[in-house]
Coordinates of C-alpha atoms in Angstrom, one line a residue:
M101 CA -17.3 1.6 -8.8
N102 CA -13.8 2.0 -8.7
W103 CA -12.0 1.2 -5.6
R104 CA -9.4 3.5 -5.5
E105 CA -13.0 5.8 -5.1
R106 CA -13.5 4.3 -1.5
G107 CA -10.0 4.3 -0.6
A108 CA -9.3 6.6 2.7
C109 CA -6.0 7.9 1.3
R110 CA -8.1 10.0 -0.9
F111 CA -7.8 12.2 1.4
E112 CA -4.8 12.4 2.1
D113 CA -1.9 14.1 0.8
P114 CA -0.3 11.2 -1.5
E115 CA 3.6 12.5 -0.3
L116 CA 2.4 10.3 2.6
F117 CA 2.7 7.4 0.8
F118 CA 6.0 7.6 -0.7
P119 CA 8.8 7.9 1.7
L120 CA 12.1 8.6 0.6
G121 CA 13.4 5.1 2.3
E122 CA 12.5 1.9 4.5
S123 CA 14.4 3.4 7.6
G124 CA 15.2 5.8 9.8
L125 CA 13.0 9.4 9.7
S126 CA 10.8 7.5 6.8
L127 CA 9.9 4.7 9.4
L128 CA 7.2 7.7 11.0
Q129 CA 5.9 8.3 7.8
I130 CA 5.5 4.6 6.8
E131 CA 4.0 4.2 10.4
Q132 CA 1.7 7.5 9.4
A133 CA 0.8 5.5 5.9
R134 CA -0.1 2.2 7.4
A135 CA -2.6 4.2 10.1
V136 CA -4.5 5.1 7.0
C137 CA -4.5 1.5 5.5
H138 CA -5.6 0.1 8.1
R139 CA -8.5 2.3 8.2
C140 CA -9.5 1.4 4.9
P141 CA -12.8 -0.2 3.3
V142 CA -10.9 -1.0 0.0
L143 CA -7.5 -2.0 2.1
R144 CA -7.4 -6.0 0.3
E145 CA -8.2 -4.3 -3.0
C146 CA -5.4 -2.5 -3.1
R147 CA -2.9 -4.9 -1.7
T148 CA -3.9 -7.5 -4.4
W149 CA -3.7 -4.7 -7.1
A150 CA 0.3 -3.9 -5.8
L151 CA 1.1 -7.0 -5.5
R152 CA -0.6 -8.2 -8.8
N153 CA 1.0 -5.2 -10.5
R154 CA 4.4 -5.4 -9.0
E155 CA 4.6 -1.9 -8.1
C156 CA 8.4 -0.6 -6.6
D157 CA 7.4 2.0 -4.9
G158 CA 5.4 3.7 -1.7
V159 CA 3.1 2.0 0.3
W160 CA 0.2 0.3 -0.8
G161 CA -2.5 -2.1 1.3
G162 CA -0.3 -1.3 4.3
M163 CA 2.7 -3.3 2.7
T164 CA 6.0 -1.1 1.8
A165 CA 7.7 -2.1 -1.1
K166 CA 10.3 -4.4 0.3
E167 CA 7.6 -6.3 2.1
R168 CA 5.9 -6.5 -1.2
R169 CA 9.0 -7.8 -2.6
A170 CA 9.1 -10.4 0.1
A171 CA 5.5 -11.6 0.0
A172 CA 6.1 -12.1 -4.3
G173 CA 9.1 -14.5 -3.3
R174 CA 7.0 -16.4 -0.7
G175 CA 4.4 -16.5 -4.0
F176 CA 1.9 -14.8 -3.0
G177 CA 1.2 -12.9 -6.1
G178 CA -2.0 -10.7 -4.9
R179 CA -4.7 -13.5 -5.7
G180 CA -6.8 -12.2 -2.8
R181 CA -4.7 -14.6 0.1

């Protein structure tokens, strides 16, 4: 089974995970998306996939695009760390 088929987000509106920014009113949307991520059984797989594939938009594995860029800069390339 593909890890995506087990994601908690499969029951949510996909727009929730793609806020228009990372400040202001978008912060509430990001926190709502993270709440889904934090109850997800495949959070680690999702985060790893987003880091490995350099996903540049949205909330994946509880991380925003900005957080993923920062993590990649610190050497976290999604190798299960």
